Coordinates of C-alpha atoms in Angstrom, one line a residue:
Chain F
X1 CA -41.9 -43.2 -4.5
X2 CA -41.2 -39.6 -4.5
X3 CA -40.1 -39.6 -0.9
X4 CA -37.4 -42.1 -1.8
X5 CA -35.4 -39.4 -3.4
X6 CA -35.4 -37.5 -0.2
X7 CA -32.6 -39.1 1.8
X8 CA -30.4 -39.1 -1.3
X9 CA -31.1 -35.4 -1.9
X10 CA -30.6 -34.2 1.6
X11 CA -27.6 -36.4 2.3
X12 CA -25.1 -34.5 0.0
X13 CA -24.9 -31.7 2.6
X14 CA -23.3 -34.1 5.0
X15 CA -20.4 -36.0 3.3
X16 CA -18.4 -33.0 2.1
X17 CA -18.0 -31.9 5.7
X18 CA -17.0 -35.2 7.2
X19 CA -13.3 -35.1 6.0
X20 CA -13.0 -31.5 7.4
X21 CA -14.2 -32.6 10.7
X22 CA -11.9 -35.6 10.9
X23 CA -8.9 -33.5 10.0
X24 CA -9.5 -31.3 13.0
X25 CA -8.3 -34.0 15.4
X26 CA -9.1 -33.6 19.0
X27 CA -10.0 -29.9 18.9
X28 CA -13.4 -28.4 19.4
X29 CA -16.5 -30.1 18.2
X30 CA -14.9 -32.9 16.2
X31 CA -14.0 -34.9 19.3
X32 CA -15.8 -38.1 20.0
X33 CA -18.3 -37.9 22.8
X34 CA -17.1 -39.1 26.1
X35 CA -19.0 -40.7 28.9
X36 CA -20.1 -37.4 30.3
X37 CA -21.5 -36.3 27.0
X38 CA -23.4 -39.6 26.6
X39 CA -24.8 -39.3 30.1
X40 CA -26.0 -35.8 29.6
X41 CA -27.5 -36.6 26.3
X42 CA -29.2 -39.7 27.6
X43 CA -30.6 -37.6 30.5
X44 CA -31.9 -35.0 28.1
X45 CA -33.5 -37.7 26.0
X46 CA -35.2 -39.1 29.1
X47 CA -36.5 -35.7 30.0
X48 CA -37.8 -35.3 26.4
X49 CA -39.6 -38.6 26.5
X50 CA -40.7 -38.9 30.1
X51 CA -43.9 -36.7 30.0
X52 CA -45.1 -38.8 27.0
X53 CA -44.3 -42.0 28.9
X54 CA -46.1 -40.7 31.9
X55 CA -49.2 -40.0 29.8
X56 CA -49.1 -43.7 29.0
X57 CA -48.6 -44.8 32.6
X58 CA -51.2 -42.4 34.1
X59 CA -53.7 -43.2 31.3
X60 CA -53.5 -46.9 32.0
X61 CA -54.3 -46.8 35.7
X62 CA -57.3 -45.8 37.8
X63 CA -57.3 -42.5 39.6
X64 CA -56.6 -44.1 43.0
X65 CA -53.6 -46.0 41.6
X66 CA -51.9 -42.9 40.2
X67 CA -52.5 -41.1 43.5
X68 CA -50.7 -43.8 45.5
X69 CA -47.3 -43.3 47.0
X70 CA -45.0 -44.4 45.4
X71 CA -46.8 -43.8 42.1
X72 CA -46.9 -46.6 39.5
X73 CA -44.1 -46.6 36.9
X74 CA -45.3 -49.1 34.4
X75 CA -48.3 -49.1 32.1
X76 CA -51.3 -51.2 33.1
X77 CA -54.2 -53.0 31.5
X78 CA -56.8 -50.3 32.2
X79 CA -55.5 -48.3 29.2
X80 CA -58.1 -49.5 26.8
X81 CA -60.9 -49.1 29.3
X82 CA -59.8 -45.5 30.0
X83 CA -59.5 -44.8 26.3
X84 CA -63.0 -46.2 25.8
X85 CA -64.3 -43.8 28.4
X86 CA -62.4 -40.9 26.9
X87 CA -64.0 -41.7 23.5
X88 CA -67.4 -41.7 25.1
X89 CA -67.0 -38.5 27.0
X90 CA -65.2 -36.4 24.3
X91 CA -65.6 -36.5 20.5
X92 CA -62.1 -37.7 20.0
X93 CA -62.9 -39.9 17.0
X94 CA -64.6 -37.1 15.2
X95 CA -61.7 -34.8 16.3
X96 CA -59.1 -37.0 14.7
X97 CA -61.0 -37.2 11.5
X98 CA -61.4 -33.4 11.4
X99 CA -57.8 -32.9 12.2
X100 CA -56.8 -35.2 9.3
X101 CA -59.0 -33.2 6.9
X102 CA -57.8 -29.9 8.2
X103 CA -54.1 -30.6 8.4
X104 CA -54.3 -32.5 5.1
X105 CA -55.9 -29.7 3.2
X106 CA -53.7 -27.0 4.7
X107 CA -50.6 -29.1 3.8
X108 CA -51.7 -29.5 0.1
X109 CA -52.7 -25.9 -0.2
X110 CA -49.6 -24.5 1.5
X111 CA -47.2 -26.6 -0.5
X112 CA -48.8 -25.9 -3.8
X113 CA -49.3 -22.1 -3.4
X114 CA -46.0 -21.6 -1.7
X115 CA -44.1 -23.5 -4.4
X116 CA -45.8 -21.4 -7.1
X117 CA -45.0 -18.1 -5.3
X118 CA -41.6 -19.2 -4.2
X119 CA -40.7 -20.0 -7.9
X120 CA -41.9 -16.7 -9.1
X121 CA -40.0 -14.8 -6.4
X122 CA -36.8 -16.9 -7.0
X123 CA -36.8 -16.9 -10.8
X124 CA -39.3 -14.6 -12.5
X125 CA -38.7 -11.0 -12.8
X126 CA -41.7 -8.8 -12.6
X127 CA -42.4 -5.3 -11.4
X128 CA -42.8 -5.0 -7.6
X129 CA -41.2 -8.3 -6.9
X130 CA -38.8 -7.0 -4.3
X131 CA -41.6 -5.0 -2.5
X132 CA -44.0 -8.0 -2.4
X133 CA -41.3 -10.3 -1.1
X134 CA -40.4 -7.8 1.6
X135 CA -44.1 -7.7 2.5
X136 CA -44.2 -11.5 2.8
X137 CA -41.1 -11.6 5.0
X138 CA -42.1 -8.6 7.1
X139 CA -45.5 -10.1 8.0
X140 CA -43.8 -13.2 9.4
X141 CA -43.3 -11.1 12.5
X142 CA -46.9 -10.2 13.0
X143 CA -48.5 -12.2 15.8
X144 CA -51.6 -14.3 15.0
X145 CA -53.5 -12.4 17.7
X146 CA -53.5 -9.3 15.6
X147 CA -55.6 -10.9 12.8
X148 CA -57.9 -13.0 15.0
X149 CA -60.6 -10.4 15.8
X150 CA -61.6 -9.3 12.2
X151 CA -61.1 -12.9 11.1
X152 CA -63.7 -14.0 13.7
X153 CA -66.0 -11.2 12.5
X154 CA -65.7 -12.5 9.0
X155 CA -66.4 -16.1 9.7
X156 CA -69.3 -15.1 12.0
X157 CA -70.7 -13.0 9.1
X158 CA -70.2 -16.0 6.7
X159 CA -71.8 -18.3 9.3
X160 CA -68.7 -20.4 9.2
X161 CA -68.2 -20.7 13.0
X162 CA -67.8 -24.3 13.9
X163 CA -67.2 -25.3 10.2
X164 CA -63.9 -26.7 9.1
X165 CA -63.3 -24.2 6.3
X166 CA -63.0 -21.5 9.0
X167 CA -59.9 -23.2 10.2
X168 CA -58.6 -24.3 6.8
X169 CA -58.8 -21.2 4.7
X170 CA -56.9 -18.7 6.8
X171 CA -54.0 -21.1 7.2
X172 CA -54.0 -22.3 3.6
X173 CA -50.8 -20.3 2.8
X174 CA -47.8 -19.4 4.9
X175 CA -45.3 -16.6 4.5
X176 CA -42.7 -18.9 5.9
X177 CA -43.4 -21.4 3.2
X178 CA -43.0 -18.9 0.4
X179 CA -39.7 -17.8 1.9
X180 CA -38.5 -21.3 2.4
X181 CA -39.4 -22.4 -1.2
X182 CA -37.8 -19.2 -2.6
X183 CA -34.5 -19.8 -0.7
X184 CA -34.4 -23.4 -1.9
X185 CA -35.1 -22.6 -5.5
X186 CA -32.7 -19.7 -5.7
X187 CA -29.8 -22.1 -5.1
X188 CA -31.1 -25.4 -6.2
X189 CA -32.5 -24.4 -9.6
X190 CA -29.9 -23.0 -12.1
X191 CA -31.2 -20.2 -14.4
X192 CA -29.6 -22.0 -17.3
X193 CA -31.9 -24.9 -16.8
X194 CA -35.0 -22.7 -17.1
X195 CA -33.6 -20.9 -20.1
X196 CA -32.9 -24.2 -21.8
X197 CA -36.6 -25.1 -21.3
X198 CA -37.6 -21.8 -22.8
X199 CA -35.4 -22.3 -25.8
X200 CA -37.0 -25.6 -26.4
X201 CA -40.2 -23.6 -26.7
X202 CA -41.9 -24.5 -23.4
X203 CA -44.4 -22.0 -21.8
X204 CA -43.7 -20.7 -18.3
X205 CA -46.2 -23.1 -17.0
X206 CA -44.7 -26.0 -18.8
X207 CA -41.3 -25.1 -17.4
X208 CA -42.8 -24.9 -14.0
X209 CA -44.4 -28.4 -14.3
X210 CA -41.6 -30.3 -15.9
X211 CA -38.5 -28.5 -14.5
X212 CA -39.3 -26.6 -11.4
X213 CA -41.7 -29.1 -9.7
X214 CA -39.3 -32.0 -9.9
X215 CA -36.4 -29.9 -8.8
X216 CA -38.4 -28.5 -5.9
X217 CA -39.6 -31.9 -4.7
X218 CA -37.2 -32.4 -1.7
X219 CA -38.0 -28.9 -0.3
X220 CA -41.7 -29.5 -1.0
X221 CA -41.6 -32.8 1.1
X222 CA -39.9 -31.0 4.0
X223 CA -42.4 -28.1 3.8
X224 CA -45.2 -30.6 3.7
X225 CA -44.0 -32.4 6.9
X226 CA -43.4 -29.2 8.8
X227 CA -46.8 -27.8 7.7
X228 CA -48.7 -30.9 8.6
X229 CA -47.1 -31.0 12.1
X230 CA -47.8 -27.3 12.7
X231 CA -51.4 -27.5 11.4
X232 CA -52.1 -30.6 13.5
X233 CA -50.8 -28.8 16.6
X234 CA -52.4 -25.4 15.9
X235 CA -54.3 -24.3 19.0
X236 CA -55.1 -20.6 19.1
X237 CA -57.3 -20.1 16.1
X238 CA -59.2 -23.5 16.1
X239 CA -60.2 -22.9 19.7
X240 CA -61.8 -19.6 18.7
X241 CA -63.4 -20.8 15.5
X242 CA -64.6 -24.2 16.5
X243 CA -66.5 -25.7 19.4
X244 CA -66.7 -29.0 21.0
X245 CA -69.5 -30.2 18.8
X246 CA -67.2 -30.2 15.7
X247 CA -63.6 -30.0 17.1
X248 CA -60.1 -30.7 15.9
X249 CA -57.9 -32.8 18.1
X250 CA -56.6 -29.7 20.0
X251 CA -60.0 -28.3 20.6
X252 CA -61.2 -31.7 21.9
X253 CA -58.1 -32.0 24.2
X254 CA -58.8 -28.5 25.5
X255 CA -62.3 -29.7 26.3
X256 CA -61.0 -32.8 28.1
X257 CA -58.8 -30.5 30.2
X258 CA -61.5 -27.9 31.0
X259 CA -63.3 -30.2 33.3
X260 CA -66.2 -32.0 31.8
X261 CA -64.2 -35.2 32.1
X262 CA -63.4 -35.2 35.8
X263 CA -61.3 -38.4 35.8
X264 CA -57.6 -37.7 35.6
X265 CA -56.6 -41.0 34.2
X266 CA -59.3 -40.7 31.5
X267 CA -57.9 -37.3 30.6
X268 CA -54.5 -38.8 30.1
X269 CA -55.9 -41.7 28.1
X270 CA -57.7 -39.1 25.9
X271 CA -54.5 -37.1 25.5
X272 CA -52.7 -40.2 24.4
X273 CA -55.4 -40.9 21.8
X274 CA -55.1 -37.4 20.4
X275 CA -51.3 -37.4 20.4
X276 CA -50.5 -40.8 19.1
X277 CA -51.4 -40.2 15.4
X278 CA -49.0 -37.3 15.1
X279 CA -46.3 -39.1 17.1
X280 CA -46.6 -42.1 14.7
X281 CA -46.1 -39.8 11.8
X282 CA -43.2 -38.2 13.6
X283 CA -41.6 -41.6 14.3
X284 CA -41.8 -42.6 10.6
X285 CA -40.7 -39.3 9.2
X286 CA -38.7 -38.0 12.1
X287 CA -35.4 -38.2 10.4
X288 CA -36.6 -36.2 7.4
X289 CA -38.2 -33.6 9.7
X290 CA -35.0 -33.3 11.7
X291 CA -33.1 -32.9 8.4
X292 CA -35.6 -30.2 7.2
X293 CA -35.2 -28.2 10.4
X294 CA -31.4 -28.5 10.1
X295 CA -31.5 -27.3 6.5
X296 CA -34.3 -24.8 6.3
X297 CA -35.2 -23.3 9.6
X298 CA -32.1 -21.2 10.1
X299 CA -32.8 -19.5 6.8
X300 CA -36.4 -19.0 7.7
Chain V
X1 CA -38.6 -41.7 -9.4
X2 CA -35.0 -41.2 -10.4
X3 CA -36.2 -39.0 -13.2
X4 CA -37.3 -36.5 -10.7
X5 CA -33.9 -36.0 -9.2
X6 CA -31.6 -36.6 -12.0
X7 CA -33.7 -35.1 -14.8
X8 CA -32.8 -31.5 -14.3
X9 CA -29.1 -32.3 -13.9
X10 CA -29.0 -34.3 -17.1
X11 CA -30.9 -31.5 -18.8
X12 CA -28.4 -29.0 -17.4
X13 CA -25.5 -31.0 -18.8
X14 CA -27.2 -31.4 -22.1
X15 CA -28.5 -27.8 -22.2
X16 CA -25.5 -26.2 -24.0
X17 CA -25.6 -29.0 -26.6
X18 CA -29.3 -28.9 -27.2
X19 CA -29.7 -25.2 -27.4
X20 CA -28.5 -24.1 -30.8
X21 CA -26.9 -20.8 -30.1
X22 CA -27.8 -19.3 -33.5
X23 CA -31.6 -19.6 -33.2
X24 CA -32.0 -17.5 -30.1
X25 CA -29.4 -14.9 -29.2
X26 CA -28.5 -14.9 -25.5
X27 CA -29.8 -11.3 -25.0
X28 CA -33.3 -12.3 -26.1
X29 CA -33.3 -15.4 -24.0
X30 CA -32.5 -13.4 -20.9
X31 CA -35.3 -11.0 -21.6
X32 CA -37.8 -13.7 -21.9
X33 CA -37.0 -15.0 -18.5
X34 CA -36.3 -11.8 -16.7
X35 CA -39.3 -9.8 -18.0
X36 CA -42.1 -12.2 -17.1
X37 CA -45.5 -10.9 -16.4
X38 CA -46.6 -14.4 -15.6
X39 CA -44.9 -13.8 -12.2
X40 CA -48.1 -12.1 -11.0
X41 CA -50.1 -15.2 -11.9
X42 CA -47.8 -17.4 -9.8
X43 CA -47.9 -15.2 -6.7
X44 CA -51.7 -14.5 -7.1
X45 CA -53.1 -17.5 -5.3
X46 CA -50.8 -16.9 -2.3
X47 CA -51.6 -13.1 -2.1
X48 CA -55.3 -13.7 -2.6
X49 CA -55.5 -15.9 0.5
X50 CA -52.8 -14.0 2.4
X51 CA -54.5 -10.7 1.7
X52 CA -58.0 -11.8 2.7
X53 CA -57.1 -13.8 5.8
X54 CA -53.9 -12.2 7.1
X55 CA -53.1 -8.8 5.8
X56 CA -56.6 -7.3 5.8
X57 CA -57.5 -8.6 9.3
X58 CA -54.2 -7.4 10.6
X59 CA -54.9 -3.8 9.4
X60 CA -58.6 -4.0 10.3
X61 CA -57.7 -4.8 13.9
X62 CA -56.3 -1.2 14.2
X63 CA -59.6 0.2 13.0
X64 CA -61.6 -2.0 15.4
X65 CA -59.4 -0.9 18.3
X66 CA -60.7 2.6 17.8
X67 CA -64.3 1.5 18.3
X68 CA -66.6 0.3 20.9
X69 CA -68.0 -2.7 19.2
X70 CA -69.2 -6.3 19.5
X71 CA -68.2 -9.5 17.6
X72 CA -71.3 -9.5 15.5
X73 CA -70.8 -5.9 14.4
X74 CA -68.6 -6.2 11.4
X75 CA -69.3 -2.6 10.2
X76 CA -67.4 -1.0 13.0
X77 CA -69.5 0.1 15.9
X78 CA -69.2 3.4 17.8
X79 CA -66.1 5.5 17.2
X80 CA -64.3 6.1 20.5
X81 CA -60.9 7.2 19.3
X82 CA -58.1 6.3 21.6
X83 CA -60.4 5.5 24.5
X84 CA -59.6 1.7 24.4
X85 CA -55.9 2.4 24.6
X86 CA -56.5 4.9 27.5
X87 CA -58.5 2.2 29.3
X88 CA -55.8 -0.3 28.7
X89 CA -53.0 1.8 30.2
X90 CA -55.2 2.5 33.2
X91 CA -56.2 -1.1 33.8
X92 CA -54.4 -3.0 36.5
X93 CA -55.2 -6.2 34.6
X94 CA -53.2 -5.0 31.6
X95 CA -50.1 -4.2 33.7
X96 CA -50.5 -7.4 35.6
X97 CA -50.7 -9.4 32.4
X98 CA -47.8 -7.5 30.9
X99 CA -45.7 -8.3 34.0
X100 CA -46.7 -12.0 33.9
X101 CA -45.9 -12.2 30.2
X102 CA -42.5 -10.7 30.9
X103 CA -41.5 -12.9 33.8
X104 CA -42.8 -16.1 32.2
X105 CA -41.1 -15.1 29.0
X106 CA -37.8 -14.7 30.7
X107 CA -38.2 -17.8 32.8
X108 CA -39.0 -19.8 29.6
X109 CA -36.6 -18.2 27.1
X110 CA -33.3 -17.7 28.9
X111 CA -32.9 -21.3 30.3
X112 CA -34.3 -22.8 27.1
X113 CA -31.8 -21.1 24.8
X114 CA -28.9 -21.7 27.2
X115 CA -29.7 -25.4 27.4
X116 CA -30.3 -25.6 23.7
X117 CA -26.8 -24.2 23.1
X118 CA -25.3 -26.8 25.5
X119 CA -27.3 -29.6 23.9
X120 CA -26.3 -28.6 20.4
X121 CA -22.6 -28.6 21.6
X122 CA -23.1 -32.2 22.8
X123 CA -24.9 -33.3 19.7
X124 CA -22.1 -31.9 17.6
X125 CA -19.6 -34.5 19.1
X126 CA -18.9 -37.6 17.1
X127 CA -21.8 -39.7 18.3
X128 CA -23.2 -43.2 18.1
X129 CA -27.0 -43.1 17.5
X130 CA -26.7 -39.5 16.3
X131 CA -30.0 -39.6 14.5
X132 CA -31.8 -41.3 17.4
X133 CA -30.7 -38.5 19.8
X134 CA -31.7 -35.7 17.4
X135 CA -35.1 -37.2 16.8
X136 CA -35.8 -37.8 20.4
X137 CA -34.9 -34.2 21.3
X138 CA -37.5 -33.1 18.7
X139 CA -40.3 -35.2 20.1
X140 CA -41.6 -32.5 22.5
X141 CA -41.8 -30.1 19.5
X142 CA -44.1 -32.7 17.8
X143 CA -46.3 -32.7 20.8
X144 CA -49.1 -30.2 20.8
X145 CA -49.5 -27.3 23.3
X146 CA -52.8 -28.9 24.6
X147 CA -51.3 -32.3 25.1
X148 CA -48.1 -31.0 26.8
X149 CA -50.1 -28.7 29.1
X150 CA -52.5 -31.4 30.1
X151 CA -49.7 -33.7 31.0
X152 CA -47.7 -31.1 32.9
X153 CA -50.7 -29.9 34.7
X154 CA -51.1 -33.4 36.1
X155 CA -47.4 -33.7 36.9
X156 CA -47.5 -30.3 38.7
X157 CA -50.8 -31.2 40.5
X158 CA -51.0 -30.2 44.2
X159 CA -52.6 -33.3 45.7
X160 CA -51.7 -36.2 43.3
X161 CA -49.0 -34.7 41.1
X162 CA -45.9 -36.6 40.4
X163 CA -43.5 -33.8 41.5
X164 CA -45.2 -33.4 44.8
X165 CA -45.1 -37.2 45.4
X166 CA -41.4 -37.1 44.8
X167 CA -40.9 -34.1 47.1
X168 CA -42.9 -35.8 49.8
X169 CA -41.0 -39.0 49.2
X170 CA -37.7 -37.2 50.1
X171 CA -39.2 -35.5 53.1
X172 CA -40.0 -32.1 51.7
X173 CA -43.3 -30.2 51.7
X174 CA -45.8 -30.4 48.9
X175 CA -46.0 -27.2 46.8
X176 CA -49.2 -25.7 45.6
X177 CA -47.8 -25.1 42.1
X178 CA -50.9 -23.6 40.6
X179 CA -51.8 -21.4 43.5
X180 CA -48.5 -19.5 43.9
X181 CA -47.4 -16.7 41.6
X182 CA -43.8 -17.8 41.1
X183 CA -44.5 -21.5 41.2
X184 CA -47.3 -21.3 38.6
X185 CA -45.2 -19.1 36.4
X186 CA -42.3 -21.5 36.8
X187 CA -44.5 -24.5 35.9
X188 CA -45.8 -22.8 32.8
X189 CA -42.3 -21.8 31.8
X190 CA -41.3 -25.4 32.2
X191 CA -43.9 -26.5 29.7
X192 CA -42.6 -24.0 27.1
X193 CA -39.0 -24.9 27.8
X194 CA -39.7 -28.6 27.4
X195 CA -41.4 -28.1 24.1
X196 CA -38.9 -25.8 22.4
X197 CA -35.4 -26.7 23.8
X198 CA -34.8 -29.5 21.3
X199 CA -36.0 -27.4 18.3
X200 CA -33.6 -24.6 19.2
X201 CA -30.8 -27.1 19.8
X202 CA -31.2 -28.4 16.2
X203 CA -31.1 -24.9 14.8
X204 CA -27.9 -24.2 16.8
X205 CA -26.5 -27.6 15.7
X206 CA -27.0 -26.7 12.0
X207 CA -25.2 -23.5 12.4
X208 CA -22.4 -25.1 14.4
X209 CA -21.8 -27.6 11.6
X210 CA -21.1 -24.8 9.1
X211 CA -18.3 -23.3 11.3
X212 CA -15.0 -24.0 9.4
X213 CA -12.8 -26.4 11.2
X214 CA -9.7 -24.3 10.6
X215 CA -10.9 -21.8 13.2
X216 CA -10.8 -24.6 15.9
X217 CA -7.4 -25.8 14.7
X218 CA -6.0 -22.3 14.9
X219 CA -7.5 -21.8 18.4
X220 CA -6.0 -25.1 19.5
X221 CA -2.6 -24.2 18.2
X222 CA -2.9 -21.0 20.3
X223 CA -3.4 -23.2 23.3
X224 CA -7.1 -22.5 23.8
X225 CA -8.9 -25.0 26.0
X226 CA -12.2 -26.7 24.9
X227 CA -14.2 -24.2 27.0
X228 CA -12.3 -21.2 25.6
X229 CA -12.8 -22.5 22.1
X230 CA -16.6 -22.8 22.8
X231 CA -16.6 -19.2 24.2
X232 CA -14.4 -17.6 21.6
X233 CA -15.0 -19.5 18.4
X234 CA -18.4 -21.2 18.7
X235 CA -20.4 -18.4 20.3
X236 CA -19.2 -15.5 18.1
X237 CA -19.8 -17.7 15.0
X238 CA -23.3 -18.5 16.2
X239 CA -24.3 -14.9 17.0
X240 CA -26.6 -14.4 14.0
X241 CA -28.3 -17.7 14.8
X242 CA -28.6 -16.8 18.5
X243 CA -30.2 -13.5 17.5
X244 CA -32.6 -15.3 15.3
X245 CA -33.7 -17.7 18.1
X246 CA -34.0 -14.9 20.6
X247 CA -36.3 -13.0 18.2
X248 CA -38.4 -16.0 17.4
X249 CA -38.7 -17.1 21.1
X250 CA -39.6 -13.5 22.1
X251 CA -42.4 -13.4 19.6
X252 CA -43.6 -16.8 20.9
X253 CA -43.4 -15.6 24.5
X254 CA -45.4 -12.5 24.0
X255 CA -48.2 -14.5 22.4
X256 CA -48.2 -17.2 25.1
X257 CA -51.8 -18.4 25.3
X258 CA -52.6 -22.1 25.3
X259 CA -50.4 -23.1 28.3
X260 CA -51.9 -20.6 30.8
X261 CA -55.4 -21.3 29.4
X262 CA -55.2 -25.0 30.1
X263 CA -52.9 -25.1 33.1
X264 CA -55.6 -24.4 35.6
X265 CA -57.7 -27.4 34.5
X266 CA -61.0 -25.5 34.4
X267 CA -60.5 -23.7 31.2
X268 CA -61.1 -20.2 32.5
X269 CA -59.4 -17.1 31.1
X270 CA -58.5 -15.7 34.4
X271 CA -55.1 -17.2 34.6
X272 CA -55.4 -18.4 38.2
X273 CA -57.6 -17.3 41.1
X274 CA -55.7 -14.0 41.5
X275 CA -54.7 -13.7 37.8
X276 CA -51.2 -14.8 38.9
X277 CA -50.4 -16.3 35.5
X278 CA -52.8 -14.4 33.2
X279 CA -50.8 -13.4 30.1
X280 CA -51.5 -10.7 27.5
X281 CA -52.7 -13.4 25.1
X282 CA -55.1 -14.7 27.7
X283 CA -56.3 -11.2 28.6
X284 CA -57.0 -10.4 25.0
X285 CA -59.1 -13.6 24.6
X286 CA -61.0 -12.8 27.8
X287 CA -61.8 -9.2 26.8
X288 CA -63.0 -10.3 23.4
X289 CA -64.7 -13.7 23.9
X290 CA -65.7 -13.6 27.6
X291 CA -66.5 -9.9 28.1
X292 CA -67.4 -9.3 24.4
X293 CA -65.5 -6.0 24.5
X294 CA -63.9 -6.5 21.1
X295 CA -62.5 -3.0 20.7
X296 CA -60.6 -3.4 23.9
X297 CA -59.3 -6.8 22.8
X298 CA -58.1 -5.2 19.5
X299 CA -56.2 -2.5 21.5
X300 CA -54.6 -5.2 23.6
X301 CA -53.5 -7.1 20.4
X302 CA -51.9 -3.9 19.1
X303 CA -50.2 -3.4 22.4
X304 CA -48.7 -6.9 22.1
X305 CA -47.5 -6.1 18.6
X306 CA -45.8 -2.9 19.7
X307 CA -44.1 -4.8 22.6
X308 CA -42.8 -7.3 20.0
X309 CA -41.6 -4.5 17.8
X310 CA -39.7 -2.8 20.6
X311 CA -38.1 -6.1 21.8
X312 CA -37.1 -7.3 18.4
X313 CA -35.8 -3.8 17.5
X314 CA -33.7 -3.7 20.6
X315 CA -32.4 -7.2 20.0
X316 CA -31.4 -6.3 16.5
X317 CA -29.6 -3.2 17.6
X318 CA -27.8 -5.0 20.4
X319 CA -26.8 -7.8 18.0
X320 CA -25.5 -5.3 15.5
X321 CA -23.5 -3.3 18.1
X322 CA -22.0 -6.5 19.5
X323 CA -21.0 -7.7 16.0
X324 CA -19.4 -4.3 15.4
X325 CA -17.5 -4.4 18.7
X326 CA -16.1 -7.8 17.8
X327 CA -14.5 -6.6 14.6

């Protein structure tokens, strides 16, 4: 239900521009796309899709068939057999379950904590606010590599290596998320509204729950989708913190690639298995994710 | 859930009516919202996690880099001062990895951003199936590093790879993509470019849509061609966005890790038989988790950070100078 408000909420950025563009006539960007533009765009779309399609083709043949000249260009019936073998040889089922747990927890945590902090940075005035916000934004530039070594020492000390919390906890918040929520709330939530709540005698938390949360919902949905996608695809830290006995999808795929499954078509079938869930999510929510990147990523 | 979206607005409209101006003077109202110690409670969960798992490790890496230590030795190890940094600067592996990171970074970033700019320009036309094209361009971004690299490693394969099959089909020689220095780096750069071009195109597109149409009208009246409009209206207006994508791509390029790790197909950290595509990220991982020389790895991580700072600083300065020159 909540997501239903999304298109309606993100759409208003579009219509006001439409008349402006139309007025511009032939000039610049407003022109209708000609055949050249369509050809180039279609080519780019094919390039974007082809490697994924090739995974399907290569994953559904035997090794000998892919090696033939010319190579096959259509999927074949061996797909399920190859997937079955991939599931036997790498713990992909467990990996998908783990990834759902990991990416799900990270998404819930990030959206909750970043909305709380984003609200405080946008609307509450407290000592040191500017400094703390600068800290958040500044550390967005620090590479992950810089934190990994002590992080590994910590989880080794806590005996968390190969446990999911080792992957969940460090990623439970994101500086980008705080900044994203702050930017949204600064403009989307009028001060008068909060003051009205205060006048009615609501506590800060009550104001947060009944005014801020509903107003922040569109941005929270966008942040949730981006966070889930990023968490699902995260590679660097999981491959350090986990092993193949309790992997996320990316760790399992890395295992597939590093040679204990020698069959190339089985590797491709496994890759397909590990990639399809997130592609399905993307196919369903793609429009909103695109909208989110169009709206928020530039500010971030 | 219409209440969710319309509630605040209704409340906003109703607010002046509901709030009796006599009970709370405006000045007092402002104080209650502006001096709010609860702010700390709201940022606390974030900073608790952030401090423990990002900020503290980030600073502690500097301390570790001054020690000779192992992964299990959380208390520090032996103090060696700047020894690790001295080793790093004298190590041919470090310079090799730095060089590779630079060339792969340029091979991946420059074409990627140029193509993204062109794509954004095309996507900005009045299009049928606009959403379809935008979504398809973003598909690679939704694909993981591991999946993309595995697929491209097969496509670039020497004996059975698709590209070599095509090359042979048109009468050319097969290329040992993984074996050569340039070819392997080009292949890795291709993976990066494939994953990120659409994402950057959407960022450019968003910025293009906020350029006021009047600028184009004026340019057209002055007789500027399409191309000149792109060059003299679109590009200058996008400059801050371009700077942003350059910085983000640079940070990504310096950290490049997953692609070179998985490209070889045997999961070693060497980056090819003669380290021809070993990046700094891969070298750091090798020092720490294969050679167990954790202090050395920490020094490498700090070197990567310093490189990022230098490049980002330079980009920011150049961007500012260009902007000033335009005025």
